[in-house]
Amino acid sequence: SPPPGTRVLGIDRDPRSLARAVRRLDQFGNRIIPVRGNYADMVSLAAGHGIQSVDGVLMDLGLSSWHLQGPEYGFSFLRDEPLDMRYDPDGPLTASDIVNTYSEEELGRIIFRYGEERRSRALARAIVRNRPIHSPGGLAALVERPLGPGRRRLHPATRTFQAIRIAVNDELASLEQGLAAAVSLLVRAGRLVVISYHSLEDRLGEAFLAREGAHWI
């Protein structure tokens, strides 16, 4: 919970997650300011509430268990639902758009760049040859065939799903813009804390903070 006297501006692209947070934090009244939006725009979102600077910024880059377990998100390859993967349900691009309309070359580039998947070309070829693909489960089964079940801790489709999700939500561009926005909002000696979950985020964060003369821990 926020320390006494603290006000928290909470930003989330997903109105469903934001609504859950509002219910959970209702006891803190107007000390919690919920805002629907992208942390890349935190400067303008803060200004809209009369906030010009902050003492600290916490950026959590991960998706929640709700995205994997809840219906209508299209993130989980264990569910038979539309292939969506948007944090913002009003976003212009869905996973289905990418999987069913992008060229084989572009799909391969996305899977390799954002999923760091070595068999990206084979996966892109398999996707294009088996379109249309309508559900996360269908995509996962298709991806598993070229890779094989293997003996791995993660499902074979995990890297491909990560790649498509990042592309759908433009996550790395948002992160870079969000880091710059956070630094511009912070008071002198303010604190920036970033919770990251994979190497792409780590490398981008390390490069950004190195340019700022700081360190990624």
Tab-separated table of C-alpha atoms in Angstrom:
chain	number	residue	atom	x	y	z
A	1	SER	CA	0.000	0.000	0.000
A	2	PRO	CA	1.181	3.595	-0.577
A	3	PRO	CA	2.835	5.312	2.418
A	4	PRO	CA	0.752	7.990	4.198
A	5	GLY	CA	0.572	11.206	2.202
A	6	THR	CA	1.616	9.512	-1.027
A	7	ARG	CA	-0.429	9.851	-4.210
A	8	VAL	CA	-0.093	7.176	-6.885
A	9	LEU	CA	-0.866	7.639	-10.567
A	10	GLY	CA	-1.589	4.139	-11.872
A	11	ILE	CA	-1.446	3.669	-15.657
A	12	ASP	CA	-2.647	0.582	-17.534
A	13	ARG	CA	-3.518	-0.012	-21.171
A	14	ASP	CA	-6.057	-2.691	-20.278
A	15	PRO	CA	-9.321	-1.251	-18.891
A	16	ARG	CA	-10.166	-4.656	-17.425
A	17	SER	CA	-6.976	-4.770	-15.355
A	18	LEU	CA	-7.464	-1.143	-14.376
A	19	ALA	CA	-10.985	-1.851	-13.114
A	20	ARG	CA	-9.695	-4.722	-10.961
A	21	ALA	CA	-6.983	-2.488	-9.514
A	22	VAL	CA	-9.515	0.242	-8.706
A	23	ARG	CA	-11.673	-2.220	-6.790
A	24	ARG	CA	-8.705	-3.574	-4.875
A	25	LEU	CA	-7.356	-0.123	-3.972
A	26	ASP	CA	-10.700	1.511	-3.228
A	27	GLN	CA	-9.766	1.875	0.468
A	28	PHE	CA	-7.145	4.494	-0.429
A	29	GLY	CA	-9.679	6.863	-1.963
A	30	ASN	CA	-8.341	9.761	-4.025
A	31	ARG	CA	-4.730	8.901	-3.172
A	32	ILE	CA	-4.910	6.448	-6.092
A	33	ILE	CA	-5.412	8.035	-9.515
A	34	PRO	CA	-6.257	5.348	-12.104
A	35	VAL	CA	-5.570	6.239	-15.724
A	36	ARG	CA	-6.155	4.198	-18.827
A	37	GLY	CA	-3.263	4.646	-21.228
A	38	ASN	CA	0.248	3.666	-22.260
A	39	TYR	CA	3.186	4.421	-19.958
A	40	ALA	CA	4.921	5.777	-23.047
A	41	ASP	CA	2.548	8.742	-22.632
A	42	MET	CA	3.000	9.137	-18.874
A	43	VAL	CA	4.133	12.771	-19.130
A	44	SER	CA	0.922	13.927	-20.817
A	45	LEU	CA	-1.209	11.559	-18.715
A	46	ALA	CA	0.312	12.977	-15.534
A	47	ALA	CA	-0.100	16.543	-16.756
A	48	GLY	CA	-3.775	15.831	-17.342
A	49	HIS	CA	-4.059	15.371	-13.564
A	50	GLY	CA	-1.971	18.395	-12.685
A	51	ILE	CA	1.212	16.392	-12.032
A	52	GLN	CA	4.407	17.899	-13.443
A	53	SER	CA	6.994	15.815	-11.556
A	54	VAL	CA	7.159	12.692	-9.392
A	55	ASP	CA	9.467	11.248	-6.744
A	56	GLY	CA	9.462	7.743	-8.167
A	57	VAL	CA	8.333	5.609	-11.098
A	58	LEU	CA	7.685	1.861	-11.049
A	59	MET	CA	7.290	0.206	-14.445
A	60	ASP	CA	6.101	-3.421	-14.480
A	61	LEU	CA	6.680	-4.748	-17.997
A	62	GLY	CA	5.041	-8.130	-17.613
A	63	LEU	CA	1.643	-9.453	-18.530
A	64	SER	CA	-0.508	-10.698	-15.660
A	65	SER	CA	-2.005	-14.099	-14.971
A	66	TRP	CA	-5.361	-12.552	-15.929
A	67	HIS	CA	-4.130	-12.193	-19.502
A	68	LEU	CA	-3.324	-15.896	-19.641
A	69	GLN	CA	-6.302	-17.190	-17.695
A	70	GLY	CA	-9.080	-14.741	-18.471
A	71	PRO	CA	-11.336	-15.149	-21.493
A	72	GLU	CA	-11.280	-12.906	-24.564
A	73	TYR	CA	-7.597	-11.967	-24.352
A	74	GLY	CA	-6.293	-14.556	-26.822
A	75	PHE	CA	-2.885	-14.873	-25.118
A	76	SER	CA	-2.934	-18.491	-23.986
A	77	PHE	CA	-2.338	-21.429	-26.310
A	78	LEU	CA	-4.413	-23.536	-23.914
A	79	ARG	CA	-7.648	-21.733	-24.788
A	80	ASP	CA	-9.955	-21.977	-27.777
A	81	GLU	CA	-10.735	-18.286	-28.301
A	82	PRO	CA	-10.073	-15.559	-30.885
A	83	LEU	CA	-6.415	-14.898	-31.645
A	84	ASP	CA	-6.160	-11.393	-30.159
A	85	MET	CA	-3.256	-10.620	-27.747
A	86	ARG	CA	-4.075	-6.922	-27.330
A	87	TYR	CA	-3.634	-5.297	-23.924
A	88	ASP	CA	-5.856	-2.490	-25.159
A	89	PRO	CA	-9.043	-4.026	-26.605
A	90	ASP	CA	-9.419	-0.944	-28.807
A	91	GLY	CA	-5.937	-1.296	-30.301
A	92	PRO	CA	-5.779	-1.350	-34.110
A	93	LEU	CA	-3.744	-4.556	-34.555
A	94	THR	CA	-4.527	-8.113	-33.418
A	95	ALA	CA	-2.503	-11.307	-33.432
A	96	SER	CA	-4.891	-12.638	-36.067
A	97	ASP	CA	-3.977	-9.716	-38.344
A	98	ILE	CA	-0.283	-10.551	-38.065
A	99	VAL	CA	-0.631	-14.323	-38.368
A	100	ASN	CA	-3.086	-14.283	-41.262
A	101	THR	CA	-1.992	-11.296	-43.376
A	102	TYR	CA	1.737	-10.660	-42.908
A	103	SER	CA	4.171	-12.031	-45.462
A	104	GLU	CA	6.321	-15.047	-44.716
A	105	GLU	CA	9.396	-12.815	-44.623
A	106	GLU	CA	7.824	-10.366	-42.182
A	107	LEU	CA	6.540	-13.163	-39.926
A	108	GLY	CA	9.984	-14.719	-39.854
A	109	ARG	CA	11.545	-11.379	-38.944
A	110	ILE	CA	9.085	-10.829	-36.069
A	111	ILE	CA	9.524	-14.347	-34.661
A	112	PHE	CA	13.320	-14.098	-34.860
A	113	ARG	CA	13.651	-10.543	-33.554
A	114	TYR	CA	11.056	-10.559	-30.788
A	115	GLY	CA	11.029	-14.271	-29.934
A	116	GLU	CA	14.736	-14.965	-30.498
A	117	GLU	CA	13.587	-18.202	-32.131
A	118	ARG	CA	16.273	-19.839	-34.288
A	119	ARG	CA	13.746	-21.773	-36.418
A	120	SER	CA	11.848	-18.586	-37.270
A	121	ARG	CA	11.894	-19.167	-41.039
A	122	ALA	CA	10.491	-22.676	-40.753
A	123	LEU	CA	7.781	-21.444	-38.398
A	124	ALA	CA	6.835	-18.560	-40.681
A	125	ARG	CA	6.625	-20.954	-43.627
A	126	ALA	CA	4.369	-23.332	-41.677
A	127	ILE	CA	2.076	-20.473	-40.606
A	128	VAL	CA	1.674	-19.106	-44.124
A	129	ARG	CA	0.991	-22.553	-45.604
A	130	ASN	CA	-1.724	-23.319	-43.055
A	131	ARG	CA	-3.654	-20.057	-42.987
A	132	PRO	CA	-6.215	-19.036	-41.889
A	133	ILE	CA	-5.478	-19.666	-38.222
A	134	HIS	CA	-8.253	-18.592	-35.874
A	135	SER	CA	-7.281	-19.541	-32.309
A	136	PRO	CA	-4.248	-19.546	-29.989
A	137	GLY	CA	-4.585	-23.312	-29.661
A	138	GLY	CA	-4.495	-23.756	-33.423
A	139	LEU	CA	-1.404	-21.576	-33.720
A	140	ALA	CA	0.362	-23.410	-30.886
A	141	ALA	CA	-0.311	-26.819	-32.428
A	142	LEU	CA	0.964	-25.600	-35.784
A	143	VAL	CA	4.160	-24.141	-34.294
A	144	GLU	CA	4.836	-27.294	-32.310
A	145	ARG	CA	5.039	-29.463	-35.441
A	146	PRO	CA	8.252	-27.992	-36.943
A	147	LEU	CA	9.900	-27.708	-33.515
A	148	GLY	CA	8.759	-31.012	-32.046
A	149	PRO	CA	7.641	-31.433	-28.443
A	150	GLY	CA	11.236	-31.755	-27.198
A	151	ARG	CA	12.189	-31.938	-23.549
A	152	ARG	CA	11.937	-28.333	-22.555
A	153	ARG	CA	10.489	-26.529	-19.593
A	154	LEU	CA	8.512	-24.122	-21.794
A	155	HIS	CA	5.951	-25.019	-24.431
A	156	PRO	CA	7.553	-24.925	-27.917
A	157	ALA	CA	5.199	-22.105	-28.940
A	158	THR	CA	6.232	-19.788	-26.088
A	159	ARG	CA	8.822	-17.796	-28.047
A	160	THR	CA	6.538	-17.392	-31.050
A	161	PHE	CA	3.663	-16.212	-28.859
A	162	GLN	CA	5.979	-13.753	-27.125
A	163	ALA	CA	7.101	-12.381	-30.475
A	164	ILE	CA	3.579	-11.886	-31.807
A	165	ARG	CA	2.400	-10.328	-28.534
A	166	ILE	CA	5.290	-7.842	-28.584
A	167	ALA	CA	4.498	-6.903	-32.181
A	168	VAL	CA	0.766	-6.531	-31.536
A	169	ASN	CA	1.338	-4.161	-28.614
A	170	ASP	CA	4.490	-2.455	-29.937
A	171	GLU	CA	6.012	-3.215	-26.550
A	172	LEU	CA	9.665	-2.363	-27.133
A	173	ALA	CA	8.939	1.051	-28.650
A	174	SER	CA	6.583	1.738	-25.737
A	175	LEU	CA	9.294	0.724	-23.276
A	176	GLU	CA	11.890	3.031	-24.793
A	177	GLN	CA	9.426	5.930	-24.860
A	178	GLY	CA	8.265	5.080	-21.336
A	179	LEU	CA	11.802	5.119	-19.953
A	180	ALA	CA	12.433	8.527	-21.486
A	181	ALA	CA	9.112	9.800	-20.128
A	182	ALA	CA	9.902	8.486	-16.645
A	183	VAL	CA	13.296	10.196	-16.559
A	184	SER	CA	11.757	13.499	-17.663
A	185	LEU	CA	9.108	13.295	-14.905
A	186	LEU	CA	11.420	12.401	-12.039
A	187	VAL	CA	12.620	15.038	-9.607
A	188	ARG	CA	16.338	15.285	-8.974
A	189	ALA	CA	17.448	12.155	-7.078
A	190	GLY	CA	14.110	10.490	-7.912
A	191	ARG	CA	13.963	6.716	-8.304
A	192	LEU	CA	13.086	4.636	-11.356
A	193	VAL	CA	12.374	0.928	-10.814
A	194	VAL	CA	11.690	-1.354	-13.790
A	195	ILE	CA	10.534	-4.966	-13.472
A	196	SER	CA	11.539	-6.767	-16.675
A	197	TYR	CA	10.991	-10.366	-17.717
A	198	HIS	CA	13.096	-11.204	-20.758
A	199	SER	CA	16.394	-10.396	-22.429
A	200	LEU	CA	14.960	-8.013	-25.036
A	201	GLU	CA	13.658	-5.720	-22.303
A	202	ASP	CA	16.904	-6.061	-20.371
A	203	ARG	CA	19.094	-5.106	-23.318
A	204	LEU	CA	16.923	-2.141	-24.245
A	205	GLY	CA	16.851	-0.934	-20.630
A	206	GLU	CA	20.596	-1.348	-20.198
A	207	ALA	CA	21.304	0.625	-23.372
A	208	PHE	CA	18.917	3.420	-22.400
A	209	LEU	CA	20.222	3.834	-18.869
A	210	ALA	CA	23.831	3.676	-20.075
A	211	ARG	CA	23.054	6.693	-22.239
A	212	GLU	CA	21.614	8.373	-19.143
A	213	GLY	CA	24.710	7.551	-17.084
A	214	ALA	CA	22.839	5.075	-14.859
A	215	HIS	CA	22.885	1.311	-14.409
A	216	TRP	CA	20.347	-1.486	-15.000
A	217	ILE	CA	20.266	-3.749	-11.929
